[in-house]
Amino acid sequence: MKIAVVGTGHVGLTTAACLAHVGHDVLGIDDNPEKVDAIGRGEMPFYEPGLADIVRAGLASGRLTVSSDVAQAARFGEVVFVCVGTPTRDTGEPDLTQVDRVARTIAENLDGYTVIVEKSTVPVGTGERLRRTVEVTAPETAEFDVASNPEFLQEGYAIRDTLEPGRIVFGSDSERAVAVLMEVYRPIINRSDCPVIVTDIATAELIKHTSNAFLGMKISFINKIAEICDRTGADVDTLAAAVGMDPRIGRDFLRAGIGYGGACLPKDVKAFAFTSEKLGVDSLLLATIDYINRSVRGRFVERIAEALIDPVDKRIGVWGLAFKPETDDLRNAPALDVVRDLVSMGAVVTAHDPVAMGDAKALLPDIAFADDPYDAARDADCLVICTEWDIYASTDLARLRASMASPLIVDGRNIFEREEMERAGFRYLSVGRPAVGVNPG
Ligand code: UGA
């Protein structure tokens, strides 16, 4: 099938490359010509394990091509996936400017029956808005349907999640559109045997926002419980493991830490709260998820400051800047707030991240960067862990301790066992677990 994908962000580029990988002819489109040229040369605009290989293979086979001409989308594809950004404004209101613009360009260039699929995460009602925009812009003879096909991929696992999804959701009131989408996904459904949920557009849109809000709720929930653990000497990791054994609750997304970041959960929780209020449904629960998530970062910094007694001129090493491991994505990364707060308190920060330091240099101009985790911690009064990259968990603790001015670690992701920290002679503060060698903050 001939498929166009508009937008080459995480969702768009992964979708384009994976659909080419399973045998379709795919045109990936982005209105940024430099980005398109780079992708055409096989250079990835962001770090995602395995993506470069699959994109390069698609380009080499000719099944994946790229263009910066959005008008090509409807002319090329029987199906056009809209994967452009849907940022939120400060109020939480989703900004649908890019979706609207792309919808108009698709409409002006419709050529034969086309299924226009919204894949970006959007508030409920956007599919209907897309349909109306296309309807008023397209020539009267144009034949099209609109569908929603929300994406559930996690950064760092984008290829796996796309080729072996846990579920596929099609929202449309057109049987013809659903049949076309079935054909698009047939190779993926066959190889992964995943369930397909066919529903109306509004339900599909809500499935996505509900999923991300629920994940955010689990994280904020456990982070609040971690605060109670900190006051009582209980251990949140043991607690979460036991609570998660109940299949009604589930083990995943109960890792206490410094909260969720990234391009999706923070934005989607806020957008869902905004939409809910707009529909006349109070957003207390959703707003509280966001409130807790923002407050855990501040609380973490307070605990670092308390452990240092006075952060002014203290040397702090920071491990991990990306919002989670296996990505270079710094959007809404808790580490950015933590580092900025520490700097504003007068601390001298040196940071390390295995892949996110390039972009971080522009965002954190007041700190130093080290190419090696041990160098970031050298002569430090405190080491702060913000992202649970695997390389940090396999640290040579004796070497680390010897290089630091003071053996204090404040771990925002609970990557170490308390006993191993005690044995290695560290003062160790983590999240929701009793402190080692220092009074709990
Ligand atoms: C999230 C969802 O997990 C995907 O299903 C969804 O498709 C995607 O958003 C999207 O809407 O596009 P992602 O943003 O890649 O995926 O990140 P997650 O893996 O969900 O992690 C989000 C944040 O939660 C990270 O900062 C992570 O450190 C944090 N987290 C996660 C915790 O603090 N505790 C946990 O137990 C799990």
GROMACS .gro file of N, CA and C in nm, residues 306-436:
model
  393
  306GLU      N    1   1.924   2.001   5.213
  306GLU     CA    2   1.932   1.965   5.356
  306GLU      C    3   2.052   1.875   5.384
  307ALA      N    4   2.075   1.779   5.295
  307ALA     CA    5   2.186   1.686   5.316
  307ALA      C    6   2.320   1.758   5.310
  308LEU      N    7   2.325   1.864   5.228
  308LEU     CA    8   2.451   1.938   5.214
  308LEU      C    9   2.465   2.046   5.322
  309ILE      N   10   2.358   2.068   5.395
  309ILE     CA   11   2.345   2.175   5.495
  309ILE      C   12   2.341   2.312   5.427
  310ASP      N   13   2.442   2.346   5.348
  310ASP     CA   14   2.437   2.472   5.274
  310ASP      C   15   2.493   2.446   5.133
  311PRO      N   16   2.408   2.455   5.030
  311PRO     CA   17   2.456   2.420   4.895
  311PRO      C   18   2.550   2.524   4.831
  312VAL      N   19   2.562   2.643   4.892
  312VAL     CA   20   2.644   2.747   4.827
  312VAL      C   21   2.788   2.698   4.809
  313ASP      N   22   2.834   2.710   4.682
  313ASP     CA   23   2.971   2.670   4.644
  313ASP      C   24   3.000   2.520   4.659
  314LYS      N   25   2.898   2.441   4.691
  314LYS     CA   26   2.920   2.296   4.700
  314LYS      C   27   2.930   2.241   4.557
  315ARG      N   28   3.018   2.143   4.540
  315ARG     CA   29   3.034   2.082   4.408
  315ARG      C   30   2.940   1.961   4.398
  316ILE      N   31   2.857   1.965   4.300
  316ILE     CA   32   2.759   1.855   4.285
  316ILE      C   33   2.776   1.789   4.148
  317GLY      N   34   2.791   1.659   4.150
  317GLY     CA   35   2.791   1.584   4.025
  317GLY      C   36   2.649   1.536   3.998
  318VAL      N   37   2.606   1.543   3.874
  318VAL     CA   38   2.471   1.495   3.840
  318VAL      C   39   2.483   1.386   3.735
  319TRP      N   40   2.423   1.272   3.762
  319TRP     CA   41   2.422   1.161   3.665
  319TRP      C   42   2.283   1.151   3.604
  320GLY      N   43   2.278   1.168   3.473
  320GLY     CA   44   2.153   1.150   3.400
  320GLY      C   45   2.079   1.281   3.383
  321LEU      N   46   2.054   1.317   3.256
  321LEU     CA   47   1.979   1.439   3.225
  321LEU      C   48   1.851   1.407   3.147
  322ALA      N   49   1.856   1.306   3.061
  322ALA     CA   50   1.739   1.268   2.981
  322ALA      C   51   1.622   1.232   3.073
  323PHE      N   52   1.499   1.245   3.022
  323PHE     CA   53   1.384   1.222   3.110
  323PHE      C   54   1.370   1.077   3.153
  324LYS      N   55   1.438   0.988   3.079
  324LYS     CA   56   1.444   0.847   3.118
  324LYS      C   57   1.560   0.785   3.040
  325PRO      N   58   1.602   0.662   3.072
  325PRO     CA   59   1.712   0.602   2.999
  325PRO      C   60   1.674   0.568   2.855
  326GLU      N   61   1.774   0.542   2.773
  326GLU     CA   62   1.758   0.500   2.632
  326GLU      C   63   1.695   0.607   2.544
  327THR      N   64   1.711   0.732   2.585
  327THR     CA   65   1.665   0.842   2.499
  327THR      C   66   1.753   0.963   2.524
  328ASP      N   67   1.761   1.051   2.423
  328ASP     CA   68   1.832   1.178   2.445
  328ASP      C   69   1.731   1.290   2.467
  329ASP      N   70   1.606   1.253   2.491
  329ASP     CA   71   1.498   1.350   2.502
  329ASP      C   72   1.505   1.424   2.636
  330LEU      N   73   1.512   1.556   2.627
  330LEU     CA   74   1.521   1.637   2.750
  330LEU      C   75   1.391   1.712   2.778
  331ARG      N   76   1.291   1.688   2.694
  331ARG     CA   77   1.167   1.763   2.715
  331ARG      C   78   1.106   1.727   2.851
  332ASN      N   79   1.081   1.831   2.930
  332ASN     CA   80   1.023   1.812   3.064
  332ASN      C   81   1.104   1.717   3.153
  333ALA      N   82   1.233   1.707   3.127
  333ALA     CA   83   1.314   1.615   3.208
  333ALA      C   84   1.326   1.669   3.350
  334PRO      N   85   1.296   1.587   3.452
  334PRO     CA   86   1.310   1.634   3.589
  334PRO      C   87   1.450   1.689   3.617
  335ALA      N   88   1.554   1.627   3.554
  335ALA     CA   89   1.692   1.668   3.580
  335ALA      C   90   1.713   1.817   3.550
  336LEU      N   91   1.646   1.868   3.448
  336LEU     CA   92   1.667   2.009   3.413
  336LEU      C   93   1.624   2.100   3.527
  337ASP      N   94   1.507   2.071   3.584
  337ASP     CA   95   1.460   2.154   3.698
  337ASP      C   96   1.552   2.137   3.818
  338VAL      N   97   1.593   2.013   3.842
  338VAL     CA   98   1.679   1.986   3.958
  338VAL      C   99   1.810   2.064   3.944
  339VAL      N  100   1.873   2.054   3.826
  339VAL     CA  101   2.001   2.122   3.805
  339VAL      C  102   1.984   2.274   3.817
  340ARG      N  103   1.880   2.326   3.753
  340ARG     CA  104   1.861   2.473   3.758
  340ARG      C  105   1.840   2.521   3.902
  341ASP      N  106   1.763   2.445   3.979
  341ASP     CA  107   1.742   2.483   4.120
  341ASP      C  108   1.872   2.479   4.199
  342LEU      N  109   1.951   2.375   4.174
  342LEU     CA  110   2.078   2.364   4.248
  342LEU      C  111   2.171   2.480   4.213
  343VAL      N  112   2.173   2.515   4.084
  343VAL     CA  113   2.258   2.628   4.041
  343VAL      C  114   2.208   2.757   4.105
  344SER      N  115   2.075   2.773   4.109
  344SER     CA  116   2.023   2.899   4.166
  344SER      C  117   2.048   2.906   4.317
  345MET      N  118   2.072   2.791   4.379
  345MET     CA  119   2.106   2.791   4.522
  345MET      C  120   2.256   2.815   4.543
  346GLY      N  121   2.332   2.826   4.435
  346GLY     CA  122   2.474   2.857   4.449
  346GLY      C  123   2.566   2.737   4.435
  347ALA      N  124   2.510   2.621   4.400
  347ALA     CA  125   2.595   2.502   4.385
  347ALA      C  126   2.669   2.506   4.251
  348VAL      N  127   2.779   2.431   4.245
  348VAL     CA  128   2.859   2.423   4.122
  348VAL      C  129   2.839   2.283   4.066
  349VAL      N  130   2.776   2.275   3.950
  349VAL     CA  131   2.730   2.144   3.901
  349VAL      C  132   2.811   2.097   3.781
  350THR      N  133   2.847   1.968   3.783
  350THR     CA  134   2.904   1.902   3.666
  350THR      C  135   2.816   1.781   3.635
  351ALA      N  136   2.768   1.774   3.511
  351ALA     CA  137   2.671   1.668   3.478
  351ALA      C  138   2.727   1.571   3.375
  352HIS      N  139   2.669   1.451   3.379
  352HIS     CA  140   2.699   1.350   3.277
  352HIS      C  141   2.569   1.285   3.231
  353ASP      N  142   2.561   1.260   3.102
  353ASP     CA  143   2.453   1.176   3.049
  353ASP      C  144   2.512   1.104   2.928
  354PRO      N  145   2.481   0.974   2.912
  354PRO     CA  146   2.543   0.900   2.801
  354PRO      C  147   2.507   0.954   2.663
  355VAL      N  148   2.387   1.008   2.645
  355VAL     CA  149   2.351   1.055   2.510
  355VAL      C  150   2.290   1.195   2.503
  356ALA      N  151   2.250   1.252   2.615
  356ALA     CA  152   2.172   1.378   2.607
  356ALA      C  153   2.255   1.504   2.629
  357MET      N  154   2.387   1.492   2.639
  357MET     CA  155   2.465   1.610   2.676
  357MET      C  156   2.473   1.714   2.564
  358GLY      N  157   2.469   1.668   2.439
  358GLY     CA  158   2.476   1.763   2.328
  358GLY      C  159   2.370   1.870   2.340
  359ASP      N  160   2.245   1.829   2.349
  359ASP     CA  161   2.135   1.925   2.359
  359ASP      C  162   2.133   1.995   2.494
  360ALA      N  163   2.180   1.925   2.597
  360ALA     CA  164   2.173   1.982   2.733
  360ALA      C  165   2.262   2.105   2.747
  361LYS      N  166   2.369   2.110   2.669
  361LYS     CA  167   2.464   2.221   2.684
  361LYS      C  168   2.396   2.355   2.659
  362ALA      N  169   2.305   2.359   2.563
  362ALA     CA  170   2.235   2.486   2.534
  362ALA      C  171   2.132   2.516   2.643
  363LEU      N  172   2.074   2.412   2.702
  363LEU     CA  173   1.967   2.434   2.801
  363LEU      C  174   2.022   2.464   2.939
  364LEU      N  175   2.144   2.418   2.965
  364LEU     CA  176   2.204   2.437   3.097
  364LEU      C  177   2.339   2.507   3.081
  365PRO      N  178   2.336   2.637   3.046
  365PRO     CA  179   2.463   2.704   3.015
  365PRO      C  180   2.553   2.728   3.136
  366ASP      N  181   2.495   2.714   3.259
  366ASP     CA  182   2.572   2.751   3.378
  366ASP      C  183   2.643   2.634   3.444
  367ILE      N  184   2.645   2.520   3.379
  367ILE     CA  185   2.710   2.405   3.445
  367ILE      C  186   2.819   2.347   3.354
  368ALA      N  187   2.901   2.261   3.414
  368ALA     CA  188   3.005   2.193   3.335
  368ALA      C  189   2.953   2.053   3.299
  369PHE      N  190   3.014   1.994   3.198
  369PHE     CA  191   2.975   1.859   3.156
  369PHE      C  192   3.099   1.770   3.154
  370ALA      N  193   3.080   1.645   3.188
  370ALA     CA  194   3.192   1.551   3.188
  370ALA      C  195   3.157   1.435   3.096
  371ASP      N  196   3.258   1.386   3.022
  371ASP     CA  197   3.232   1.277   2.927
  371ASP      C  198   3.220   1.143   2.996
  372ASP      N  199   3.260   1.138   3.122
  372ASP     CA  200   3.264   1.013   3.194
  372ASP      C  201   3.196   1.033   3.330
  373PRO      N  202   3.115   0.935   3.375
  373PRO     CA  203   3.043   0.954   3.502
  373PRO      C  204   3.136   0.979   3.620
  374TYR      N  205   3.252   0.912   3.621
  374TYR     CA  206   3.345   0.932   3.735
  374TYR      C  207   3.398   1.075   3.736
  375ASP      N  208   3.421   1.131   3.615
  375ASP     CA  209   3.469   1.269   3.608
  375ASP      C  210   3.363   1.366   3.659
  376ALA      N  211   3.237   1.336   3.634
  376ALA     CA  212   3.130   1.424   3.684
  376ALA      C  213   3.129   1.425   3.837
  377ALA      N  214   3.166   1.313   3.897
  377ALA     CA  215   3.161   1.301   4.044
  377ALA      C  216   3.293   1.341   4.110
  378ARG      N  217   3.398   1.365   4.031
  378ARG     CA  218   3.531   1.392   4.089
  378ARG      C  219   3.528   1.515   4.181
  379ASP      N  220   3.580   1.501   4.299
  379ASP     CA  221   3.588   1.609   4.399
  379ASP      C  222   3.451   1.662   4.441
  380ALA      N  223   3.346   1.588   4.412
  380ALA     CA  224   3.211   1.638   4.443
  380ALA      C  225   3.179   1.622   4.592
  381ASP      N  226   3.101   1.717   4.642
  381ASP     CA  227   3.049   1.706   4.779
  381ASP      C  228   2.925   1.618   4.781
  382CYS      N  229   2.867   1.600   4.663
  382CYS     CA  230   2.744   1.520   4.655
  382CYS      C  231   2.725   1.473   4.511
  383LEU      N  232   2.679   1.350   4.496
  383LEU     CA  233   2.643   1.301   4.363
  383LEU      C  234   2.491   1.283   4.360
  384VAL      N  235   2.428   1.342   4.259
  384VAL     CA  236   2.282   1.335   4.246
  384VAL      C  237   2.248   1.251   4.124
  385ILE      N  238   2.159   1.154   4.141
  385ILE     CA  239   2.122   1.067   4.027
  385ILE      C  240   1.980   1.101   3.982
  386CYS      N  241   1.969   1.141   3.855
  386CYS     CA  242   1.839   1.183   3.802
  386CYS      C  243   1.780   1.088   3.699
  387THR      N  244   1.865   1.007   3.634
  387THR     CA  245   1.815   0.913   3.532
  387THR      C  246   1.883   0.778   3.554
  388GLU      N  247   1.805   0.672   3.547
  388GLU     CA  248   1.856   0.539   3.583
  388GLU      C  249   1.921   0.465   3.465
  389TRP      N  250   2.017   0.530   3.400
  389TRP     CA  251   2.091   0.461   3.293
  389TRP      C  252   2.160   0.338   3.351
  390ASP      N  253   2.164   0.228   3.273
  390ASP     CA  254   2.227   0.104   3.319
  390ASP      C  255   2.372   0.124   3.363
  391ILE      N  256   2.446   0.208   3.288
  391ILE     CA  257   2.590   0.220   3.321
  391ILE      C  258   2.610   0.273   3.463
  392TYR      N  259   2.514   0.348   3.517
  392TYR     CA  260   2.533   0.401   3.652
  392TYR      C  261   2.517   0.289   3.757
  393ALA      N  262   2.427   0.197   3.729
  393ALA     CA  263   2.402   0.089   3.825
  393ALA      C  264   2.523  -0.003   3.836
  394SER      N  265   2.607  -0.008   3.731
  394SER     CA  266   2.724  -0.098   3.738
  394SER      C  267   2.852  -0.022   3.775
  395THR      N  268   2.836   0.088   3.849
  395THR     CA  269   2.950   0.169   3.891
  395THR      C  270   3.047   0.090   3.982
  396ASP      N  271   3.175   0.117   3.968
  396ASP     CA  272   3.276   0.068   4.063
  396ASP      C  273   3.268   0.161   4.185
  397LEU      N  274   3.201   0.114   4.289
  397LEU     CA  275   3.169   0.203   4.402
  397LEU      C  276   3.293   0.248   4.478
  398ALA      N  277   3.394   0.160   4.486
  398ALA     CA  278   3.517   0.198   4.557
  398ALA      C  279   3.585   0.312   4.482
  399ARG      N  280   3.590   0.299   4.351
  399ARG     CA  281   3.653   0.404   4.269
  399ARG      C  282   3.575   0.536   4.281
  400LEU      N  283   3.444   0.524   4.280
  400LEU     CA  284   3.359   0.644   4.291
  400LEU      C  285   3.383   0.714   4.425
  401ARG      N  286   3.382   0.634   4.530
  401ARG     CA  287   3.397   0.693   4.664
  401ARG      C  288   3.532   0.763   4.677
  402ALA      N  289   3.635   0.697   4.622
  402ALA     CA  290   3.771   0.754   4.633
  402ALA      C  291   3.782   0.887   4.559
  403SER      N  292   3.701   0.902   4.451
  403SER     CA  293   3.717   1.024   4.371
  403SER      C  294   3.636   1.142   4.425
  404MET      N  295   3.538   1.113   4.511
  404MET     CA  296   3.452   1.222   4.561
  404MET      C  297   3.514   1.290   4.683
  405ALA      N  298   3.483   1.419   4.700
  405ALA     CA  299   3.534   1.492   4.817
  405ALA      C  300   3.459   1.444   4.942
  406SER      N  301   3.331   1.416   4.925
  406SER     CA  302   3.250   1.367   5.036
  406SER      C  303   3.160   1.256   4.982
  407PRO      N  304   3.151   1.141   5.050
  407PRO     CA  305   3.078   1.027   4.991
  407PRO      C  306   2.927   1.036   5.012
  408LEU      N  307   2.865   1.137   4.954
  408LEU     CA  308   2.720   1.155   4.969
  408LEU      C  309   2.653   1.136   4.832
  409ILE      N  310   2.555   1.045   4.828
  409ILE     CA  311   2.479   1.024   4.704
  409ILE      C  312   2.331   1.049   4.734
  410VAL      N  313   2.267   1.131   4.650
  410VAL     CA  314   2.123   1.148   4.660
  410VAL      C  315   2.064   1.093   4.530
  411ASP      N  316   1.994   0.982   4.544
  411ASP     CA  317   1.953   0.902   4.429
  411ASP      C  318   1.803   0.922   4.402
  412GLY      N  319   1.772   0.990   4.293
  412GLY     CA  320   1.632   1.016   4.259
  412GLY      C  321   1.564   0.901   4.189
  413ARG      N  322   1.636   0.793   4.163
  413ARG     CA  323   1.575   0.682   4.088
  413ARG      C  324   1.596   0.546   4.157
  414ASN      N  325   1.645   0.549   4.279
  414ASN     CA  326   1.663   0.425   4.357
  414ASN      C  327   1.739   0.316   4.279
  415ILE      N  328   1.853   0.355   4.220
  415ILE     CA  329   1.923   0.255   4.137
  415ILE      C  330   2.012   0.162   4.219
  416PHE      N  331   2.046   0.202   4.342
  416PHE     CA  332   2.134   0.117   4.424
  416PHE      C  333   2.058   0.053   4.539
  417GLU      N  334   2.108  -0.064   4.582
  417GLU     CA  335   2.057  -0.125   4.704
  417GLU      C  336   2.116  -0.048   4.822
  418ARG      N  337   2.038  -0.029   4.924
  418ARG     CA  338   2.087   0.047   5.040
  418ARG      C  339   2.205  -0.025   5.106
  419GLU      N  340   2.196  -0.161   5.110
  419GLU     CA  341   2.301  -0.237   5.177
  419GLU      C  342   2.436  -0.219   5.106
  420GLU      N  343   2.435  -0.215   4.971
  420GLU     CA  344   2.562  -0.201   4.900
  420GLU      C  345   2.620  -0.060   4.922
  421MET      N  346   2.535   0.036   4.939
  421MET     CA  347   2.582   0.172   4.968
  421MET      C  348   2.646   0.178   5.107
  422GLU      N  349   2.581   0.108   5.199
  422GLU     CA  350   2.632   0.105   5.336
  422GLU      C  351   2.771   0.039   5.339
  423ARG      N  352   2.777  -0.078   5.270
  423ARG     CA  353   2.906  -0.151   5.264
  423ARG      C  354   3.015  -0.066   5.199
  424ALA      N  355   2.977   0.012   5.096
  424ALA     CA  356   3.078   0.091   5.023
  424ALA      C  357   3.112   0.220   5.097
  425GLY      N  358   3.043   0.246   5.209
  425GLY     CA  359   3.079   0.361   5.291
  425GLY      C  360   3.020   0.493   5.246
  426PHE      N  361   2.907   0.487   5.178
  426PHE     CA  362   2.844   0.612   5.135
  426PHE      C  363   2.737   0.658   5.234
  427ARG      N  364   2.717   0.789   5.241
  427ARG     CA  365   2.592   0.839   5.295
  427ARG      C  366   2.497   0.839   5.176
  428TYR      N  367   2.380   0.781   5.193
  428TYR     CA  368   2.295   0.755   5.076
  428TYR      C  369   2.149   0.787   5.105
  429LEU      N  370   2.099   0.883   5.029
  429LEU     CA  371   1.957   0.919   5.039
  429LEU      C  372   1.888   0.877   4.911
  430SER      N  373   1.776   0.808   4.922
  430SER     CA  374   1.703   0.772   4.800
  430SER      C  375   1.557   0.812   4.818
  431VAL      N  376   1.469   0.762   4.736
  431VAL     CA  377   1.329   0.807   4.740
  431VAL      C  378   1.243   0.702   4.810
  432GLY      N  379   1.183   0.740   4.921
  432GLY     CA  380   1.089   0.651   4.989
  432GLY      C  381   1.154   0.531   5.055
  433ARG      N  382   1.284   0.542   5.084
  433ARG     CA  383   1.353   0.432   5.154
  433ARG      C  384   1.438   0.494   5.264
  434PRO      N  385   1.458   0.421   5.372
  434PRO     CA  386   1.537   0.478   5.482
  434PRO      C  387   1.675   0.522   5.433
  435ALA      N  388   1.721   0.634   5.487
  435ALA     CA  389   1.852   0.686   5.449
  435ALA      C  390   1.962   0.598   5.508
  436VAL      N  391   2.076   0.599   5.442
  436VAL     CA  392   2.192   0.528   5.493
  436VAL      C  393   2.293   0.633   5.540
   0.00000   0.00000   0.00000
